CSV table of N, CA and C in Angstrom, one decimal:
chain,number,residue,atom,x,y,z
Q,219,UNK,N,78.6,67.1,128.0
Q,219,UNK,CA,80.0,67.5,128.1
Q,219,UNK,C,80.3,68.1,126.7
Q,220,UNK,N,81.0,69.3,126.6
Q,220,UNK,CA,81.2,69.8,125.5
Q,220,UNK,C,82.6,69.1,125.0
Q,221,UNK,N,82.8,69.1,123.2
Q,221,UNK,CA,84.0,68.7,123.0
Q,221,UNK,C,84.6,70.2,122.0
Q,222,UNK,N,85.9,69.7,122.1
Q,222,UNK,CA,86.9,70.7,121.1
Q,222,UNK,C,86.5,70.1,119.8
Q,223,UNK,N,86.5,71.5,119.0
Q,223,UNK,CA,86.3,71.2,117.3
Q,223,UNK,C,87.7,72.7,116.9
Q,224,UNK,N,87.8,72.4,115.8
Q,224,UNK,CA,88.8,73.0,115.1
Q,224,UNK,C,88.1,73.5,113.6
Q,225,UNK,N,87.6,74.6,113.3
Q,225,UNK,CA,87.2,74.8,111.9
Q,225,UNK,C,88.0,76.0,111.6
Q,226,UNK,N,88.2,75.4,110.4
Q,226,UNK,CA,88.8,76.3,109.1
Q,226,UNK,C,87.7,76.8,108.4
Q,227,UNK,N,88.3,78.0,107.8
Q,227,UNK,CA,87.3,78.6,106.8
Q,227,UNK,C,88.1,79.1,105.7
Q,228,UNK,N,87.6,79.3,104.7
Q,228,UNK,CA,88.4,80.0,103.4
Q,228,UNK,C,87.5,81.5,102.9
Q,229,UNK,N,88.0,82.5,103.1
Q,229,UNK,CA,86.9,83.7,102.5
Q,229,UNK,C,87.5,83.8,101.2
Q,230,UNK,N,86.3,84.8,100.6
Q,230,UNK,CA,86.4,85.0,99.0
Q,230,UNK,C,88.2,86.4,99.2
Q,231,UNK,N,88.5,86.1,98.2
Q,231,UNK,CA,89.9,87.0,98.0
Q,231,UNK,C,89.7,88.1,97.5
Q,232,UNK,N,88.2,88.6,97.2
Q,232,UNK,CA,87.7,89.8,96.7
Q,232,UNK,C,87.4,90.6,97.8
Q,233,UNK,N,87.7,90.2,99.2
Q,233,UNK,CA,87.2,91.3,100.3
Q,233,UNK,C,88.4,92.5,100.5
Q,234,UNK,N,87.9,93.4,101.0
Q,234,UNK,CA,89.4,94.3,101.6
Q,234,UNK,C,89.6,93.7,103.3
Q,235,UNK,N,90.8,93.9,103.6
Q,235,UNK,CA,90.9,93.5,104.9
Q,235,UNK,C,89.8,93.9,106.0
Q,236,UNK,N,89.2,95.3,106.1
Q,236,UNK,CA,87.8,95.4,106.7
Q,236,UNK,C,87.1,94.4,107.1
Q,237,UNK,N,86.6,94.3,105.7
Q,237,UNK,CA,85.2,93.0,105.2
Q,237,UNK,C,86.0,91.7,105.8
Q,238,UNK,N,87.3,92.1,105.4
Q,238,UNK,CA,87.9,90.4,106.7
Q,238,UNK,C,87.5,90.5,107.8
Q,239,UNK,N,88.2,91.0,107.9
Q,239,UNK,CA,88.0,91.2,109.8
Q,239,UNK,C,86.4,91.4,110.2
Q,240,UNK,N,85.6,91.6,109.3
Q,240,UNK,CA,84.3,91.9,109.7
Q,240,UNK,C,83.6,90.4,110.0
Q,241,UNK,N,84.0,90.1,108.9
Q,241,UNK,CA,83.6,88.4,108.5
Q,241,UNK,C,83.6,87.5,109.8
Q,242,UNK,N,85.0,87.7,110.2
Q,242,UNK,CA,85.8,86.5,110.9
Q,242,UNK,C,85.0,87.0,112.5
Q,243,UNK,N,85.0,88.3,112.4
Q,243,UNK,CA,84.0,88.7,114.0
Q,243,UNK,C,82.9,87.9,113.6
Q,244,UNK,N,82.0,88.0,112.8
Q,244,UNK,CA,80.7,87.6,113.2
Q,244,UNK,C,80.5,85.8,113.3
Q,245,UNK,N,81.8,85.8,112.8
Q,245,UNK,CA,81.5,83.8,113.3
Q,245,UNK,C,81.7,83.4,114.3
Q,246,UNK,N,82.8,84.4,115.1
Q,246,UNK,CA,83.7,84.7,116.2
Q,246,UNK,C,82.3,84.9,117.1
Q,247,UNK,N,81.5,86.0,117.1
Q,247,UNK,CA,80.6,86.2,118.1
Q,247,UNK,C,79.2,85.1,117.8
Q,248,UNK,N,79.2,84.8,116.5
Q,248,UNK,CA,78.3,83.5,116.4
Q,248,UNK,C,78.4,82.1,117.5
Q,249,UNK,N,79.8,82.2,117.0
Q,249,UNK,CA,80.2,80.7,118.4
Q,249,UNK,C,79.7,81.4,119.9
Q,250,UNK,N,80.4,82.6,120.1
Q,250,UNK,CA,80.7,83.0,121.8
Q,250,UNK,C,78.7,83.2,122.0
Q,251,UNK,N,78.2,83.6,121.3
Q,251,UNK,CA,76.3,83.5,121.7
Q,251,UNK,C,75.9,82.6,121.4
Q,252,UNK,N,76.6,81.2,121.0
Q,252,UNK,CA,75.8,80.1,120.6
Q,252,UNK,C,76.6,79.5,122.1
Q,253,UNK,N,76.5,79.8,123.3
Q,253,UNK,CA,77.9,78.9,124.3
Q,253,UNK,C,79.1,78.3,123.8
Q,254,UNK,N,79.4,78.8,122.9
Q,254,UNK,CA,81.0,78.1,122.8
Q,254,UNK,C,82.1,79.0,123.4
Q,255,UNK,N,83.0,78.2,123.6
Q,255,UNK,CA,84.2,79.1,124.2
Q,255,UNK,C,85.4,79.1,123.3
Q,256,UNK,N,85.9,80.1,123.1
Q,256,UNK,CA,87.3,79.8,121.5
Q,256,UNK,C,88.2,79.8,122.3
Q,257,UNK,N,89.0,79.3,122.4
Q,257,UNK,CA,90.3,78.7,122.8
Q,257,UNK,C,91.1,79.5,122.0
Q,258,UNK,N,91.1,79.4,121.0
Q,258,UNK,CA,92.4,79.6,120.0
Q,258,UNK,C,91.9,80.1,118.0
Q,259,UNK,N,92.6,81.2,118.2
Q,259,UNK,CA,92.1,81.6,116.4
Q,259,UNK,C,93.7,82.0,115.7
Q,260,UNK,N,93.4,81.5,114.7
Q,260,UNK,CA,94.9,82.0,113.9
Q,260,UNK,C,94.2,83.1,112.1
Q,261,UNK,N,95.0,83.9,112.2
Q,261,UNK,CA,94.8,84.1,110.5
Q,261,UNK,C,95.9,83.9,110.0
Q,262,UNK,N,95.8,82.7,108.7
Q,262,UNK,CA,97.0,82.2,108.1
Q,262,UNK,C,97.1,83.3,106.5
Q,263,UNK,N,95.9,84.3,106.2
Q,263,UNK,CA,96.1,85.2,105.4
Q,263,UNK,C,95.9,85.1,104.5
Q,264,UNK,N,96.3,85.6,103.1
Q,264,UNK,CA,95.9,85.1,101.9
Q,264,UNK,C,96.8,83.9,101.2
Q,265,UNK,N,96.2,83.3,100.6
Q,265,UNK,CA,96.7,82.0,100.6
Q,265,UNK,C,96.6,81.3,99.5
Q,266,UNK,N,97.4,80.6,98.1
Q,266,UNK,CA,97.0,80.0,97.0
Q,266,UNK,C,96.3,78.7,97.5
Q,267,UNK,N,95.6,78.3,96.7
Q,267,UNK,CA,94.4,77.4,96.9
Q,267,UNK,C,95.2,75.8,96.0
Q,268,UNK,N,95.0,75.1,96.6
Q,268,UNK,CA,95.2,73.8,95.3
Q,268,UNK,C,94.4,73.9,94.0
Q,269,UNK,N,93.2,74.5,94.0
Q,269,UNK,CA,92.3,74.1,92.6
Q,269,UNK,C,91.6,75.3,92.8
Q,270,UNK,N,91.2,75.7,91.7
Q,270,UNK,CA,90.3,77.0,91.5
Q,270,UNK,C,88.8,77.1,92.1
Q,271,UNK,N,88.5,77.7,93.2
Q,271,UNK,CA,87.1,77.9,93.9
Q,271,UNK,C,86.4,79.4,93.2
Q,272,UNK,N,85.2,79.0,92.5
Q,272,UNK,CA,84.7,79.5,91.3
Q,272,UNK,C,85.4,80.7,91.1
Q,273,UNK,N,86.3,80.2,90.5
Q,273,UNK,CA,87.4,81.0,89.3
Q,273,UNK,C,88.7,82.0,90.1
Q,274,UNK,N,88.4,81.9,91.7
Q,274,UNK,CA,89.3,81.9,92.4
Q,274,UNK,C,90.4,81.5,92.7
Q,275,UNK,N,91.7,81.8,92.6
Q,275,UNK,CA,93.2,80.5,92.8
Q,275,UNK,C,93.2,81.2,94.0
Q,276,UNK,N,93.2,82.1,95.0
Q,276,UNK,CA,93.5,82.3,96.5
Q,276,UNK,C,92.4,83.0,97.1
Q,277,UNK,N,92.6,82.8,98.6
Q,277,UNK,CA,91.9,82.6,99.2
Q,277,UNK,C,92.2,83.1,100.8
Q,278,UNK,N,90.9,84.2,101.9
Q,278,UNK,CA,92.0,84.3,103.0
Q,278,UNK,C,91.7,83.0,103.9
Q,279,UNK,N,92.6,82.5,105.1
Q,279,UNK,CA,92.1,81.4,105.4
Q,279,UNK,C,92.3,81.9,107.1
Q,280,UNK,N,91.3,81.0,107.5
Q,280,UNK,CA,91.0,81.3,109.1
Q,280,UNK,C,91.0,80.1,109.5
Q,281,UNK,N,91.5,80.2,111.1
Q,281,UNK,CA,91.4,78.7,111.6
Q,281,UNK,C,91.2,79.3,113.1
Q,282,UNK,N,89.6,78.4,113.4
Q,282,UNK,CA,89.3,78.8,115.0
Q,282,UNK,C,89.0,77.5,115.8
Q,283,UNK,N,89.6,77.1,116.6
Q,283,UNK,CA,89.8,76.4,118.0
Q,283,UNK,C,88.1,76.5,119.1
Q,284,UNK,N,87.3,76.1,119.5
Q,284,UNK,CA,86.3,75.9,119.9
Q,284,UNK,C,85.9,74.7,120.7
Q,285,UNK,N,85.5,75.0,122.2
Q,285,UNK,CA,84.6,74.0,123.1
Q,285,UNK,C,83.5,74.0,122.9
Q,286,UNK,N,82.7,73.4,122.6
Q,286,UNK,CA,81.1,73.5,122.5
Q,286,UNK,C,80.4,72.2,122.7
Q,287,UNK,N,79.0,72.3,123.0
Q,287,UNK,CA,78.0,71.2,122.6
Q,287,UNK,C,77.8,71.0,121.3
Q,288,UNK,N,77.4,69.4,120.7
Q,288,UNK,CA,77.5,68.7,118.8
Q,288,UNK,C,76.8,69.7,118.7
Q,289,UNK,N,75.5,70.2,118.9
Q,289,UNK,CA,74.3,71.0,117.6
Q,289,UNK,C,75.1,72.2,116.9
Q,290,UNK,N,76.2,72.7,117.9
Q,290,UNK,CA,76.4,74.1,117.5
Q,290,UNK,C,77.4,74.1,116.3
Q,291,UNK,N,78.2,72.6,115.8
Q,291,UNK,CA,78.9,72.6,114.5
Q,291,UNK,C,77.8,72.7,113.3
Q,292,UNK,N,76.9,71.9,113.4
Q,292,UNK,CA,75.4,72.5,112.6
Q,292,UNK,C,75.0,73.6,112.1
Q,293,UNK,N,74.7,74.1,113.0
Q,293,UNK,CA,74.6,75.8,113.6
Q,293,UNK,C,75.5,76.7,112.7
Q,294,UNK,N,76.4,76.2,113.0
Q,294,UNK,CA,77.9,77.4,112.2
Q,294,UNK,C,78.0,76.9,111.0
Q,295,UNK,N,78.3,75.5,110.7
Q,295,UNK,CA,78.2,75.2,109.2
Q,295,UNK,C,77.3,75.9,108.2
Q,296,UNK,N,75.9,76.3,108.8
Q,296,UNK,CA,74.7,76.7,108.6
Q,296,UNK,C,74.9,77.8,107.9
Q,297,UNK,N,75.6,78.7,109.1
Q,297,UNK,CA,75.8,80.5,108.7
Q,297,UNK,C,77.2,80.2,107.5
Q,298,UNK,N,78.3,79.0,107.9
Q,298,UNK,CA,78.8,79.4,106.5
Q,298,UNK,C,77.9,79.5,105.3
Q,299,UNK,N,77.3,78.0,105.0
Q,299,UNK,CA,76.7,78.2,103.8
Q,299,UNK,C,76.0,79.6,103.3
Q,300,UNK,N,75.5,80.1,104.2
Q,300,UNK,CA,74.4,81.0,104.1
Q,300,UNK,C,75.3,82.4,103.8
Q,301,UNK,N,76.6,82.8,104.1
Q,301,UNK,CA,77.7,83.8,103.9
Q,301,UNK,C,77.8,83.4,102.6
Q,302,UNK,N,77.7,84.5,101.3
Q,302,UNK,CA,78.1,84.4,100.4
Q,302,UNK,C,80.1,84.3,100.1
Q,303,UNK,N,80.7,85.2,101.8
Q,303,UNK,CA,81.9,85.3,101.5
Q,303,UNK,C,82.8,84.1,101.9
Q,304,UNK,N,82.0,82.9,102.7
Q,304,UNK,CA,82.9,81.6,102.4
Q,304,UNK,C,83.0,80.9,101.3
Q,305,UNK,N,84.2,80.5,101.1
Q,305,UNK,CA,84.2,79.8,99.5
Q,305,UNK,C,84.1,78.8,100.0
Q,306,UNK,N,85.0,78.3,101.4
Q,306,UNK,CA,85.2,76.8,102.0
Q,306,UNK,C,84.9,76.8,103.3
Q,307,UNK,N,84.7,75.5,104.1
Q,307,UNK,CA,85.1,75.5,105.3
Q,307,UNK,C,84.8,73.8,105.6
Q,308,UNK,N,85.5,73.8,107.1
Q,308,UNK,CA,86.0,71.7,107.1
Q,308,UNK,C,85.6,72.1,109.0
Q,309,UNK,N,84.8,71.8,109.4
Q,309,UNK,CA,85.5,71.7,111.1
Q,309,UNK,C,85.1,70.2,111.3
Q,310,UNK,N,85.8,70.1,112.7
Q,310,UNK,CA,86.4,68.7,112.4
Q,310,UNK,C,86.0,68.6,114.4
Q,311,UNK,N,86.1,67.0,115.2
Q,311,UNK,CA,85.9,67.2,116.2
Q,311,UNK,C,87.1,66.8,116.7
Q,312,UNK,N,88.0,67.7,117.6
Q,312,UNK,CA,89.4,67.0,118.1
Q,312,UNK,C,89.2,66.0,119.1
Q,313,UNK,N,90.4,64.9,118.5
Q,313,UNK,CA,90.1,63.5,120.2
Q,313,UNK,C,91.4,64.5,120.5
Q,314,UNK,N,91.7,63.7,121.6
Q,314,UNK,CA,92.8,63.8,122.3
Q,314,UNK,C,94.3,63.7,122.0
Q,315,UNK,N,94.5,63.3,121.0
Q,315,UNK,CA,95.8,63.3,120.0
Q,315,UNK,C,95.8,64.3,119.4
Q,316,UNK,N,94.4,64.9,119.0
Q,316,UNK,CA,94.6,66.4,118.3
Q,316,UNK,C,95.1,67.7,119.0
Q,317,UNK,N,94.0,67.6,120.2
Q,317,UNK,CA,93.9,67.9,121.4
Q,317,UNK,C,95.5,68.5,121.7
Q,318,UNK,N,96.0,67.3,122.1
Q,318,UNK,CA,97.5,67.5,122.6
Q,318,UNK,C,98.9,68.1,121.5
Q,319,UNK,N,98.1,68.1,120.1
Q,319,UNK,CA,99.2,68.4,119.2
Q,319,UNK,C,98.9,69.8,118.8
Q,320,UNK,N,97.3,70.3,119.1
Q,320,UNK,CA,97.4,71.9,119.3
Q,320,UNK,C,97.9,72.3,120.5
Q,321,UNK,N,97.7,71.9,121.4
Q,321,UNK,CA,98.4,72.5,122.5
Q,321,UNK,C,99.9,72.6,122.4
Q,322,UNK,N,100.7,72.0,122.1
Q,322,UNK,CA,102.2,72.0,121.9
Q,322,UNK,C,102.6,72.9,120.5
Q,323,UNK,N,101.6,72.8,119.4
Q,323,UNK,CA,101.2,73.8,118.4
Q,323,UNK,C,101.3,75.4,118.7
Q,324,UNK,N,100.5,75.3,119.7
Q,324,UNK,CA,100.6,77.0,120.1
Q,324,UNK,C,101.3,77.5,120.7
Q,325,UNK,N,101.9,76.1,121.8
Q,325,UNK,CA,102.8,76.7,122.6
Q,325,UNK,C,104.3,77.1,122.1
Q,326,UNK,N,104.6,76.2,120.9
Q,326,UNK,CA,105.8,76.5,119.5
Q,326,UNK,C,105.7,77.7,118.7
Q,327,UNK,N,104.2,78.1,118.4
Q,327,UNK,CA,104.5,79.5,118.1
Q,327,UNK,C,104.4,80.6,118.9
Q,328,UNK,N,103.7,80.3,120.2
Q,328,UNK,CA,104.1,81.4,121.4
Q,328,UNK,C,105.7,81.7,122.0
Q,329,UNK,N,105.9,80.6,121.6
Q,329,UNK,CA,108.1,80.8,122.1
Q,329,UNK,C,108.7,81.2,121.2
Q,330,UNK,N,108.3,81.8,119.3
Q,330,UNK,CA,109.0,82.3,118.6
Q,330,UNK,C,108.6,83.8,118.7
């Protein structure tokens, strides 16, 4: 049975928007060839950071929504490390309290 995961990521604030959007595709098609299905992606954009990530104060930040089988959080964690352009990233496995509080989540910013 696959479960919902939620990962954030933080890129380096030295890319041009290009190199973003280039970025955020290939995680994007990472998940979709590894069988995952994305539900939901947001770009929250450039963004001040709480504490300086090597000598960085901002940062752009992504957040992607995903069904999948466990090995494939692995898998992606993997290619972050391995991307010099993530500074950060957290994914996380949604229960059902999460579950339900993105769904009313999206559906709040789909009615504005």
């Amino acid at each position: 049975m696959a479960n919902q995961y939620e990962t954030v990521f933080i890129l380096t604030p030295v890319l041009s928007e290009a190199q973003v959007k280039e970025a955020v595709t290939k995680f994007e098609d990472f998940l979709k060839e590894n069988g995952a299905e994305i539900l939901h992606k947001e770009n929250w954009g450039l963004k001040k950071l709480a504490y300086s990530i090597q000598n960085k104060k901002n940062g752009f930040y992504h957040l992607i929504e995903f069904k999948g089988e466990g090995d494939i959080v692995d898998k992606l964690e993997l290619t972050y490390r391995r991307d010099e352009r993530v500074m950060r990233y957290l994914t996380v496995k949604m229960d059902k309290h999460h579950v339900d509080f993105a769904v009313r989540r999206r559906e709040k910013m789909s009615s504005k």
